[in-house]
Tab-separated table of C-alpha atoms in Angstrom:
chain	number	residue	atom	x	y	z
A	1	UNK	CA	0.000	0.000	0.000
A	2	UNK	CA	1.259	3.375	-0.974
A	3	UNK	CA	2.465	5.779	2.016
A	4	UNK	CA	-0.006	8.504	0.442
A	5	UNK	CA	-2.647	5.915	0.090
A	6	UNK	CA	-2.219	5.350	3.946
A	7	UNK	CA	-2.216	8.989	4.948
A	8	UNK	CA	-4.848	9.858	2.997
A	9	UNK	CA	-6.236	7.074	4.930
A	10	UNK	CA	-4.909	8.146	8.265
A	11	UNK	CA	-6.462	11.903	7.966
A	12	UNK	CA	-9.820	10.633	6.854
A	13	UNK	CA	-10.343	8.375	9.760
A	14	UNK	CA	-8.570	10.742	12.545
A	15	UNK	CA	-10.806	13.560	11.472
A	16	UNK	CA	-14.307	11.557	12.013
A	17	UNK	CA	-14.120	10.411	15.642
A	18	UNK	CA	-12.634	12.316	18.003
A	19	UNK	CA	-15.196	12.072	21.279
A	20	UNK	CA	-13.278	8.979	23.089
A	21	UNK	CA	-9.823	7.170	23.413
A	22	UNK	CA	-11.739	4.126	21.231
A	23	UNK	CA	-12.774	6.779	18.661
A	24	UNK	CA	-8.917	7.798	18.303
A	25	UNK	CA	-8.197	4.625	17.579
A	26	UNK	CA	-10.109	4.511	14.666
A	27	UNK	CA	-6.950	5.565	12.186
A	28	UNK	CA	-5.812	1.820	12.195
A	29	UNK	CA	-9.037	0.640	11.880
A	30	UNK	CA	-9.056	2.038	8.409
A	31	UNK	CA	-6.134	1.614	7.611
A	32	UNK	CA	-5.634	-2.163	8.445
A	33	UNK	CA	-8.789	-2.214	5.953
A	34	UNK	CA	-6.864	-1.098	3.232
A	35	UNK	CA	-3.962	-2.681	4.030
A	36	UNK	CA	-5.930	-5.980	3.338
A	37	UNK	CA	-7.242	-5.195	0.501
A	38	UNK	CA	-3.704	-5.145	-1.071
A	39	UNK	CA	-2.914	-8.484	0.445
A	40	UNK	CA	-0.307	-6.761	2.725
A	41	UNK	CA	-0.986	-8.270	6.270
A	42	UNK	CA	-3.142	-11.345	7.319
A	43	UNK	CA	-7.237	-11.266	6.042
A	44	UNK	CA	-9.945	-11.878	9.053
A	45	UNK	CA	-12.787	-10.734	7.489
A	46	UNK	CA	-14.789	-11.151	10.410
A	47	UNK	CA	-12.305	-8.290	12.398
A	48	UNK	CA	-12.042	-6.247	9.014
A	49	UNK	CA	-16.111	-5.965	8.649
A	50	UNK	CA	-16.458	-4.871	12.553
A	51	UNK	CA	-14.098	-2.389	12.009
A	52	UNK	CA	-15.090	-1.047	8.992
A	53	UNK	CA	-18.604	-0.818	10.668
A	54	UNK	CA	-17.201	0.356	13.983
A	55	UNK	CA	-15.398	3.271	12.116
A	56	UNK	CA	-19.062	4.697	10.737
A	57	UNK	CA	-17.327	6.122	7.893
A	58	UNK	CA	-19.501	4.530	5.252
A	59	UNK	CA	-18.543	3.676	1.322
A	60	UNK	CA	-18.497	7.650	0.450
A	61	UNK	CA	-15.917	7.609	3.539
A	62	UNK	CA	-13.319	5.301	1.506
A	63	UNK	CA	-14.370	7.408	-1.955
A	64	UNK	CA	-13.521	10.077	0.005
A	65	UNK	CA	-10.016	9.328	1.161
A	66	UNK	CA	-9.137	8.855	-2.299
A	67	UNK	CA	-8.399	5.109	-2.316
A	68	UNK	CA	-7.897	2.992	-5.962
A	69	UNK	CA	-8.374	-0.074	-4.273
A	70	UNK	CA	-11.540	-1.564	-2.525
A	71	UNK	CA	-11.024	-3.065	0.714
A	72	UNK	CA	-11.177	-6.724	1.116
A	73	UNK	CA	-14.241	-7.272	2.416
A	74	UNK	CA	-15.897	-5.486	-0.438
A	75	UNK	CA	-14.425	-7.530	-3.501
A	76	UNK	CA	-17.626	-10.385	-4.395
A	77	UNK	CA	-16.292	-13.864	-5.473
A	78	UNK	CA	-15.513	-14.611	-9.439
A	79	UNK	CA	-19.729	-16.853	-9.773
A	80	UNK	CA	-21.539	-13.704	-8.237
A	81	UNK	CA	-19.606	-11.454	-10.948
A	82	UNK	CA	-18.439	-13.190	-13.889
A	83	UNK	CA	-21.911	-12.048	-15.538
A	84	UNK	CA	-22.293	-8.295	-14.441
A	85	UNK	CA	-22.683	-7.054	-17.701
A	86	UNK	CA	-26.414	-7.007	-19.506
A	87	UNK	CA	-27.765	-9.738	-22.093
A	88	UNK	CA	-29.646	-6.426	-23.699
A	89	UNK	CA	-27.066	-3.943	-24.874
A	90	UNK	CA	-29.096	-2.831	-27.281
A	91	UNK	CA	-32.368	-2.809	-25.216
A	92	UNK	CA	-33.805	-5.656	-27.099
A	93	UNK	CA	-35.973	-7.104	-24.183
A	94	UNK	CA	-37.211	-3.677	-22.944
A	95	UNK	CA	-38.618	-3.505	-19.024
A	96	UNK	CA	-42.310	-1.989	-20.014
A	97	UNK	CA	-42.800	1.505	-19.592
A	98	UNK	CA	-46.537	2.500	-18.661
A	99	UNK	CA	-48.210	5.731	-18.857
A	100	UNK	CA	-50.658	5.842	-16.067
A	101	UNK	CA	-53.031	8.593	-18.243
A	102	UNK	CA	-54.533	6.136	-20.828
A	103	UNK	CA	-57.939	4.331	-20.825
A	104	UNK	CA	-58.105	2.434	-17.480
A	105	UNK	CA	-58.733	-0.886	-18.998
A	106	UNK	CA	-55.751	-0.759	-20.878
A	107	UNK	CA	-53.528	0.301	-18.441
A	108	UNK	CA	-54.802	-2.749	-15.973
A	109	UNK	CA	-54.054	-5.026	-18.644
A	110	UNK	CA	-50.324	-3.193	-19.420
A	111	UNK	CA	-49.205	-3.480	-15.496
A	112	UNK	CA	-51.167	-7.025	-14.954
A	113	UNK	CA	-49.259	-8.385	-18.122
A	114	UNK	CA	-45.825	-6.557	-16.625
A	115	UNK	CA	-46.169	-7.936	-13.149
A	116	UNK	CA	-46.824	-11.347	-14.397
A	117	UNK	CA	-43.700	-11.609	-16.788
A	118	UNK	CA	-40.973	-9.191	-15.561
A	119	UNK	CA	-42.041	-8.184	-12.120
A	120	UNK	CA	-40.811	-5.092	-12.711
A	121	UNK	CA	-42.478	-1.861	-15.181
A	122	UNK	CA	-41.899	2.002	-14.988
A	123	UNK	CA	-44.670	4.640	-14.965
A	124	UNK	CA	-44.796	7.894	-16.292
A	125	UNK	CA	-47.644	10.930	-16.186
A	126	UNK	CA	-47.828	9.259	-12.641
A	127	UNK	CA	-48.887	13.163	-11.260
A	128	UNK	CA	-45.860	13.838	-9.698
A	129	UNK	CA	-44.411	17.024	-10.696
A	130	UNK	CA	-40.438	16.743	-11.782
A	131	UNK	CA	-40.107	19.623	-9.074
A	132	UNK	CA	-40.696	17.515	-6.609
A	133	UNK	CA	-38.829	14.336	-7.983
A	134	UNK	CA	-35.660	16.892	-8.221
A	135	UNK	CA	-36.109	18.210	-4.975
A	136	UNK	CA	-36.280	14.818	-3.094
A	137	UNK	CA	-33.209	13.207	-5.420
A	138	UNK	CA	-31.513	16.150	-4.437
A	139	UNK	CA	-32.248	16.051	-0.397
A	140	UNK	CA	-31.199	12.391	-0.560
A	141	UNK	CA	-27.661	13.387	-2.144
A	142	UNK	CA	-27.068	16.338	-0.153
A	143	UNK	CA	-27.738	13.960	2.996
A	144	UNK	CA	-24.768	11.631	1.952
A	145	UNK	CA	-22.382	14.053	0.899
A	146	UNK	CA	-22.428	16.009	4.574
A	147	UNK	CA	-19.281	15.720	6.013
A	148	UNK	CA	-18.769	12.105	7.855
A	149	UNK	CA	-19.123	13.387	11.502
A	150	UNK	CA	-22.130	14.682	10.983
A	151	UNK	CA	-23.680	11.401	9.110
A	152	UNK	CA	-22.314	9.467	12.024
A	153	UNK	CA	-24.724	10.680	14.615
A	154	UNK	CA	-27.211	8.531	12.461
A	155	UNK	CA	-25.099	5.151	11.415
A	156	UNK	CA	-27.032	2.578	13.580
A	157	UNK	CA	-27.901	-0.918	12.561
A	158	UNK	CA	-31.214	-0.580	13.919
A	159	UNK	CA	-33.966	1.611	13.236
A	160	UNK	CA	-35.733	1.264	16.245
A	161	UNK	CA	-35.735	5.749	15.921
A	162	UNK	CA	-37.177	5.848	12.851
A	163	UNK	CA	-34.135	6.201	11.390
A	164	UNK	CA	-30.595	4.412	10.294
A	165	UNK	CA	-27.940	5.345	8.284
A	166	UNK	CA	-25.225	2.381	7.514
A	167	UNK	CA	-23.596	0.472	4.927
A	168	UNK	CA	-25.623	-2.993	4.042
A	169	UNK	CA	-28.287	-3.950	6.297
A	170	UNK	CA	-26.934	-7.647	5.968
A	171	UNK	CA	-22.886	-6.486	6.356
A	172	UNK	CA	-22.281	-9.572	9.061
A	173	UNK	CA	-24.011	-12.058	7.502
A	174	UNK	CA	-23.618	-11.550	3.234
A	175	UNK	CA	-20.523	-13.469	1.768
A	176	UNK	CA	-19.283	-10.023	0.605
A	177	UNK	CA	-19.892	-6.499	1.164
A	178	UNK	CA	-21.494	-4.096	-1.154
A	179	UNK	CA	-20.414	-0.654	-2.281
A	180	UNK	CA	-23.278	1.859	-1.410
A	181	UNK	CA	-24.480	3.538	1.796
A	182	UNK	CA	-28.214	3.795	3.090
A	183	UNK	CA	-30.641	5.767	4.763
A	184	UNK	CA	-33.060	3.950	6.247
A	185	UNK	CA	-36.651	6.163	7.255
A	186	UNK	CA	-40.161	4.510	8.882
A	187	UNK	CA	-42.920	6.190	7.412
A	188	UNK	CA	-45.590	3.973	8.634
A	189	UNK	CA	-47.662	3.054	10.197
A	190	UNK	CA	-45.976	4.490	13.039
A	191	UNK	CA	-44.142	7.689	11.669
A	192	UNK	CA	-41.208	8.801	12.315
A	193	UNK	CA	-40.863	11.449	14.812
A	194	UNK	CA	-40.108	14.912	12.779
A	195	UNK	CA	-37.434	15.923	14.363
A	196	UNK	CA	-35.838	12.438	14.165
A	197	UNK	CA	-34.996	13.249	11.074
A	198	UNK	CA	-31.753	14.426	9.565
A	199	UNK	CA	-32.641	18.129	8.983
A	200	UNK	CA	-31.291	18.221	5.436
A	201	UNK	CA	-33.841	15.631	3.888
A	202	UNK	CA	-36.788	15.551	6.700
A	203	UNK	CA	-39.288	18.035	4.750
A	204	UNK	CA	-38.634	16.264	1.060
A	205	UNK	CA	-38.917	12.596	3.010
A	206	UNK	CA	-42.027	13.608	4.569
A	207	UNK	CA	-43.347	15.672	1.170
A	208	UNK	CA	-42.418	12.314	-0.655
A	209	UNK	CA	-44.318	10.111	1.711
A	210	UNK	CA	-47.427	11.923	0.613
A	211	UNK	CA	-46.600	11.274	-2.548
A	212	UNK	CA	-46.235	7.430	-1.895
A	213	UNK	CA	-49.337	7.252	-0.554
A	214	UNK	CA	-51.453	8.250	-2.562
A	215	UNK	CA	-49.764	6.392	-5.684
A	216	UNK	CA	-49.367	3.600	-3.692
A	217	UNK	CA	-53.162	3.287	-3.280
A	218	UNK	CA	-53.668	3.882	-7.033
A	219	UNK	CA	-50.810	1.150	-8.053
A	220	UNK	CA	-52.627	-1.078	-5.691
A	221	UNK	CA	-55.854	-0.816	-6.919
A	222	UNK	CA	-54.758	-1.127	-10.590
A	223	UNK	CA	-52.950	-4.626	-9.796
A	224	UNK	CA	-56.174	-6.060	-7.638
A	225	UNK	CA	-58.176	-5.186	-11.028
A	226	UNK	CA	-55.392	-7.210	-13.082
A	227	UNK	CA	-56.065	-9.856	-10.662
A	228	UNK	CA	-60.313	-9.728	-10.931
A	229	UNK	CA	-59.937	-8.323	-7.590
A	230	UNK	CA	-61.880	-5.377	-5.899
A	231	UNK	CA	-59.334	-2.214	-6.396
A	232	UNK	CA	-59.152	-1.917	-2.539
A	233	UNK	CA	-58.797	-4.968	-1.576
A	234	UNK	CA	-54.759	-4.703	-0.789
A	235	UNK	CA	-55.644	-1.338	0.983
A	236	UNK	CA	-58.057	-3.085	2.959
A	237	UNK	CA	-55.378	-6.307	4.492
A	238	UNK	CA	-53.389	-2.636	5.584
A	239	UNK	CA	-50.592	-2.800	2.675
A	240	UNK	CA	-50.815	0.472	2.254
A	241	UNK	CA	-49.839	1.274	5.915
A	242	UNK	CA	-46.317	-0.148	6.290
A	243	UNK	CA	-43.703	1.899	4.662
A	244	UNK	CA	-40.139	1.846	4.912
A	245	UNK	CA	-37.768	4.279	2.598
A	246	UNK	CA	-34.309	3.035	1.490
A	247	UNK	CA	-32.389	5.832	0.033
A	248	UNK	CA	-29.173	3.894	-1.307
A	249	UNK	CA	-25.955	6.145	-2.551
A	250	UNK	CA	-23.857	4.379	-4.492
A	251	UNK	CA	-20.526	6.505	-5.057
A	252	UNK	CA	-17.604	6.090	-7.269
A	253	UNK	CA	-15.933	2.769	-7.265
A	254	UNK	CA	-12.261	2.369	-8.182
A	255	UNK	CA	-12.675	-1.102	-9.135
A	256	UNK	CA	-16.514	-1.846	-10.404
A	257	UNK	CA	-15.614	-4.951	-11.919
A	258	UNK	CA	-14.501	-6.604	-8.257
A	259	UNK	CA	-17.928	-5.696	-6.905
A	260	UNK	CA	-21.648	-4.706	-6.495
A	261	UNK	CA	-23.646	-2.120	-5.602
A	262	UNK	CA	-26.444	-4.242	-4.595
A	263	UNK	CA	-26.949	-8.608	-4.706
A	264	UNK	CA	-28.869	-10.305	-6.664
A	265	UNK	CA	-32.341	-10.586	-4.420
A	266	UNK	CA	-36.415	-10.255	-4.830
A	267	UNK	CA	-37.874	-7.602	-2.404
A	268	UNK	CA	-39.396	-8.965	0.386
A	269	UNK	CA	-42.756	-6.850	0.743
A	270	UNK	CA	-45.710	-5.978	-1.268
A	271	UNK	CA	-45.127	-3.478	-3.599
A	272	UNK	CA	-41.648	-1.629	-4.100
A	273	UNK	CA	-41.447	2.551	-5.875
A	274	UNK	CA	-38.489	3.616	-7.208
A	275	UNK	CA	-36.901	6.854	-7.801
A	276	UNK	CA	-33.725	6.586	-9.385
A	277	UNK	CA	-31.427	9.320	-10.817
A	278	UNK	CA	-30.114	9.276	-14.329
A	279	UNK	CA	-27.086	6.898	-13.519
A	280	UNK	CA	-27.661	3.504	-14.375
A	281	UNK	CA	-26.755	0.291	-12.980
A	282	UNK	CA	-30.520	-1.142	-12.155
A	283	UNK	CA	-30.405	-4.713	-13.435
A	284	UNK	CA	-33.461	-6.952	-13.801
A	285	UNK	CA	-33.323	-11.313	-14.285
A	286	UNK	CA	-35.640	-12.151	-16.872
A	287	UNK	CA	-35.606	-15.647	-18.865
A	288	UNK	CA	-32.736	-15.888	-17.807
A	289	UNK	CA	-30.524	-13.449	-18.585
A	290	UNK	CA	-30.084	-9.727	-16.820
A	291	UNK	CA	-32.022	-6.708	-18.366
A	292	UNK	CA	-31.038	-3.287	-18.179
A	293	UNK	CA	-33.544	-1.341	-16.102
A	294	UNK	CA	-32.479	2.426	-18.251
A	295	UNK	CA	-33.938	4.859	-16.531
A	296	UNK	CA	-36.349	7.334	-17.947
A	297	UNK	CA	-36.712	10.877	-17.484
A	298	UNK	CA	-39.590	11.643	-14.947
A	299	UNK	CA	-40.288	7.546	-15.192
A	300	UNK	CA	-40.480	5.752	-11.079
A	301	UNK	CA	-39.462	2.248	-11.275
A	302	UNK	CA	-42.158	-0.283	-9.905
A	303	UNK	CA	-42.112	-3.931	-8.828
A	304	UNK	CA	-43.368	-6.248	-7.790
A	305	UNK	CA	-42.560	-7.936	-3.587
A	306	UNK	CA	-42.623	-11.486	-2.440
A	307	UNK	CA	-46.100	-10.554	-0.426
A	308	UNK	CA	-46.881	-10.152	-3.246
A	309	UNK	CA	-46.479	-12.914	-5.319
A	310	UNK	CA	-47.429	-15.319	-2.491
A	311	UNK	CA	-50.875	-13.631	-2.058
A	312	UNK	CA	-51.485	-13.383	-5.721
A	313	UNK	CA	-51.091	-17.280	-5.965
A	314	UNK	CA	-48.173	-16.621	-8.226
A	315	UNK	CA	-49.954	-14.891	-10.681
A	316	UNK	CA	-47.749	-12.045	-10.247
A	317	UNK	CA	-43.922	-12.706	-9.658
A	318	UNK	CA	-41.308	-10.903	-7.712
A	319	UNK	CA	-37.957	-11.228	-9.671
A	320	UNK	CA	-34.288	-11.201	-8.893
A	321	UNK	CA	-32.948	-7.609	-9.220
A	322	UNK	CA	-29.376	-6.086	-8.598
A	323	UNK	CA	-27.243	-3.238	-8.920
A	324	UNK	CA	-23.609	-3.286	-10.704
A	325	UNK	CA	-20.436	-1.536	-8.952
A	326	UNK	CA	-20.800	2.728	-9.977
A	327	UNK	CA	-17.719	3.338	-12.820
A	328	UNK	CA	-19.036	6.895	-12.952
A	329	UNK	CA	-17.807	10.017	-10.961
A	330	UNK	CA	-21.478	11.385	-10.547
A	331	UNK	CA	-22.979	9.123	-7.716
A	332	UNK	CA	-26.074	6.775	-8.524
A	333	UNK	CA	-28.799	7.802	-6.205
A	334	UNK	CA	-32.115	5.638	-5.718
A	335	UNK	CA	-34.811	6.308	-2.896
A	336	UNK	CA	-36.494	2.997	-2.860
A	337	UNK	CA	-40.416	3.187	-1.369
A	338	UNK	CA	-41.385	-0.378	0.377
A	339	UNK	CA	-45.077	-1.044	0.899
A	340	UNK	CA	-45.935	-3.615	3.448
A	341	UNK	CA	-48.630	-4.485	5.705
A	342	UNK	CA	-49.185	-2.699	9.124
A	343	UNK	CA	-50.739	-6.050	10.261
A	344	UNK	CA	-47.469	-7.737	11.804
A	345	UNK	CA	-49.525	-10.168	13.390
A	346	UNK	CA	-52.542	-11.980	11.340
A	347	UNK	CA	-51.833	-14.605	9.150
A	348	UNK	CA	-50.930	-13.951	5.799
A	349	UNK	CA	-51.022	-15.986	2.196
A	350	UNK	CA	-52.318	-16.428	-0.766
A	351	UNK	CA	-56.057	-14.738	-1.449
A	352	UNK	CA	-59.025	-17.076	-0.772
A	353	UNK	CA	-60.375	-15.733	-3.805
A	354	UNK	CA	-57.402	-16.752	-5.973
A	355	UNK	CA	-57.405	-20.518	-5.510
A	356	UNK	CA	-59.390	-23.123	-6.621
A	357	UNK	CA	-59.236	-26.687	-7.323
A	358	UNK	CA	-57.408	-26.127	-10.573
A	359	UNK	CA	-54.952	-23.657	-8.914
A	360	UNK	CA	-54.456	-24.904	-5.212
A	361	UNK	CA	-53.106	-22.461	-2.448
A	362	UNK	CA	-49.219	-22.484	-3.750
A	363	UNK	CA	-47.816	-21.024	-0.414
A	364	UNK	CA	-48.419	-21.772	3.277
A	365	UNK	CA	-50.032	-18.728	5.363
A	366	UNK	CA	-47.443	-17.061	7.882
A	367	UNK	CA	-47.484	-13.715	9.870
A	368	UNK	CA	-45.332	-10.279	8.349
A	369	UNK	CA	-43.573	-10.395	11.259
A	370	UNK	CA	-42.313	-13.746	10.748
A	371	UNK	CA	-41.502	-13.422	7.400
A	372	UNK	CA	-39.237	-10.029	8.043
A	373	UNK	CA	-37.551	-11.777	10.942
A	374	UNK	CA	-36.194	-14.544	8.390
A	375	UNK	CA	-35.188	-11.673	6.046
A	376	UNK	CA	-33.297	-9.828	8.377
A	377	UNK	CA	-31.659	-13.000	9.808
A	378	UNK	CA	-29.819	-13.933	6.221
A	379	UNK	CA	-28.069	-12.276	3.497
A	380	UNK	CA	-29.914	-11.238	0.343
A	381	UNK	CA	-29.920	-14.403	-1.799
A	382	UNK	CA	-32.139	-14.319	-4.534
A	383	UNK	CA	-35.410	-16.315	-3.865
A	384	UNK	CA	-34.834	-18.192	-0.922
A	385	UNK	CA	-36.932	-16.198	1.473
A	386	UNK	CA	-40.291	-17.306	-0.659
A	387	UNK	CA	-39.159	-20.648	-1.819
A	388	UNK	CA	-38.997	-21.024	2.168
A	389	UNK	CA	-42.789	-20.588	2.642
A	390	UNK	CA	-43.822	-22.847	-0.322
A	391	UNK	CA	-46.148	-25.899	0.002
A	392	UNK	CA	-44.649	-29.079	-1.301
A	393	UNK	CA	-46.830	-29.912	-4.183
């Protein structure tokens, strides 16, 4: 490792945490991380993750310092990246995009079709003004490029406040770390507390929530329709009520081709909106083979959760989504929407009026909370979280 690697290193981490005789410690911490990454002393990953975590710098932290090579822990193993790059170049298998202004009918049928083949579509004329999409992007980035200290105050692994800023909810128990940071934000259906909020992003997150809702009521009731469903009928089992927003930065990476910005994975709740800035790096599974998700001016991204799927009898289907390592100097921003029930407690699965003796119940009813407990207590691994709760046939 280069001397001005290391003291670029050195300054970064000296500067953050100051408060306590632990805190000073905190140069080595980082760099000990870099000094693994070049191979230069022995690897525990175990030690290097817990003090990468312990150091509450964050991914921007490392961009920051001005590394060129990714820590250790960060670099993914050659299966989960010998295929990063899309099967559609060219945008020959396009992820639908669906204007929500035409004739109702049609637009049922458009999403319905989309949520049964990709599991993923993007909307536009959606009624939210490009003011306000600006704004929140905006909020979101100015939150993650505050100086560290001041970031720090909010790096928590649990958001039992409201609200937690870290780097990968499953850091300790993936294979491999990924490069982005997140702020985490509980809108529902016990709000966060104002205040609670970091003050540079608490008016757009609580303008966007309103937002949310009411789209999220009008997605909902366009995909019980595509089902033969009454158009309130998710509304009514409370999905509507339990929202969590996961802003993800992903900065720079020196080395995109060692690692991800996000695993493979399906979402685990009902319905998932997107807002995504004009850097790409969204990439869908589809027969197959990995889609570009381009984004589109003014378009939000929408798919579809493992709740989902399970209580639309597998008519609709959550697919495996995932984010490539950032090559570009302009950070990727996304501010990811999750709809889930507010009912942690009655029994969930698929909809009584969806099965019948030609399509038997495919999944086995469970509660939320016991399906976000198994989430939370594994790395994000494609489809194993629903593939748990299916019924051998």
């Amino acid at each position: 490792m280069s001397i001005s690697l290391a003291s670029n290193f050195f300054t970064l981490s000296s500067h953050i945490r100051t408060r306590s005789k632990k805190e000073k410690a905190q140069p080595t911490t980082a760099v000990t991380l870099m000094m693994a990454a070049n191979g230069d002393i022995h690897y525990d990953r175990a030690k290097e993750v817990k003090q990468f975590d312990e150091s509450k710098i964050g991914v921007k932290g490392l961009v920051d310092s001005g590394i060129t090579t990714i820590p250790r822990i960060f670099i993914h193993p050659t299966e989960t990246i010998s295929d990063l790059k899309s099967s559609n170049p060219s945008g020959s298998h396009s992820i639908p995009v669906i204007s929500l202004s035409g004739d109702r009918s049609s637009v049922v049928d458009q999403i319905r079709r989309a949520s049964a083949e990709f599991g993923f579509f993007q909307i536009i004329n959606h009624g939210i003004s490009t003011d306000v999409l600006d704004r929140t992007v905006a909020a979101i980035r100015a939150f993650n490029e505050q100086p560290t200290e001041v970031k720090a105050q909010y790096y928590r692994r649990d958001i039992g406040t409201g609200v937690a800023f870290s780097t990968n909810f499953d850091l300790y128990h993936s294979k491999a770390a990924s490069w982005r940071d997140t702020l985490q934000v509980r809108l529902g259906p016990t709000p966060t507390e104002f205040d609670k909020m970091p003050e540079v992003c608490r008016r757009e997150v609580m303008e966007w929530d309103r937002e949310m809702v009411r789209l999220g009521e009008a997605l909902m009731g366009l995909m019980c329709e595509g089902l033969g469903l009454d158009a309130g009928r998710l509304k009514e089992l409370t999905c509507l009520e339990g929202r969590i927003m996961a802003s993800h930065y992903y900065p720079y990476c020196p080395q995109p081709e060692l690692t991800m910005g996000l695993t493979p994975h399906t979402d685990p709740g009902v319905l998932t909106v997107v807002l995504q800035n004009q850097v790409g790096g969204l990439q869908v599974k589809h027969d197959g083979a990995w889609l570009d998700l381009n984004p589109v001016p003014g378009a939000l991204v929408i798919n579809v959760g493992d709740m989902l799927q399970v209580m639309s009898n597998d008519e609709y289907k959550s697919v495996e989504h995932r984010v490539a390592g950032n090559p570009c100097r302009e950070a990727r921003v996304s501010i990811a929407v999750f709809f889930n029930p507010g009912d942690r407690h009655s029994l969930f699965g698929p909809l009584p009026e969806l099965i019948s003796a030609e399509k038997p119940a495919v999944y086995k009813s469970f509660t939320f909370d016991e399906f976000m407990t198994r989430f939370f207590t594994k790395e994000l691994d494609g489809k194993s979280l629903i593939n748990f709760f299916k019924l051998s046939q």
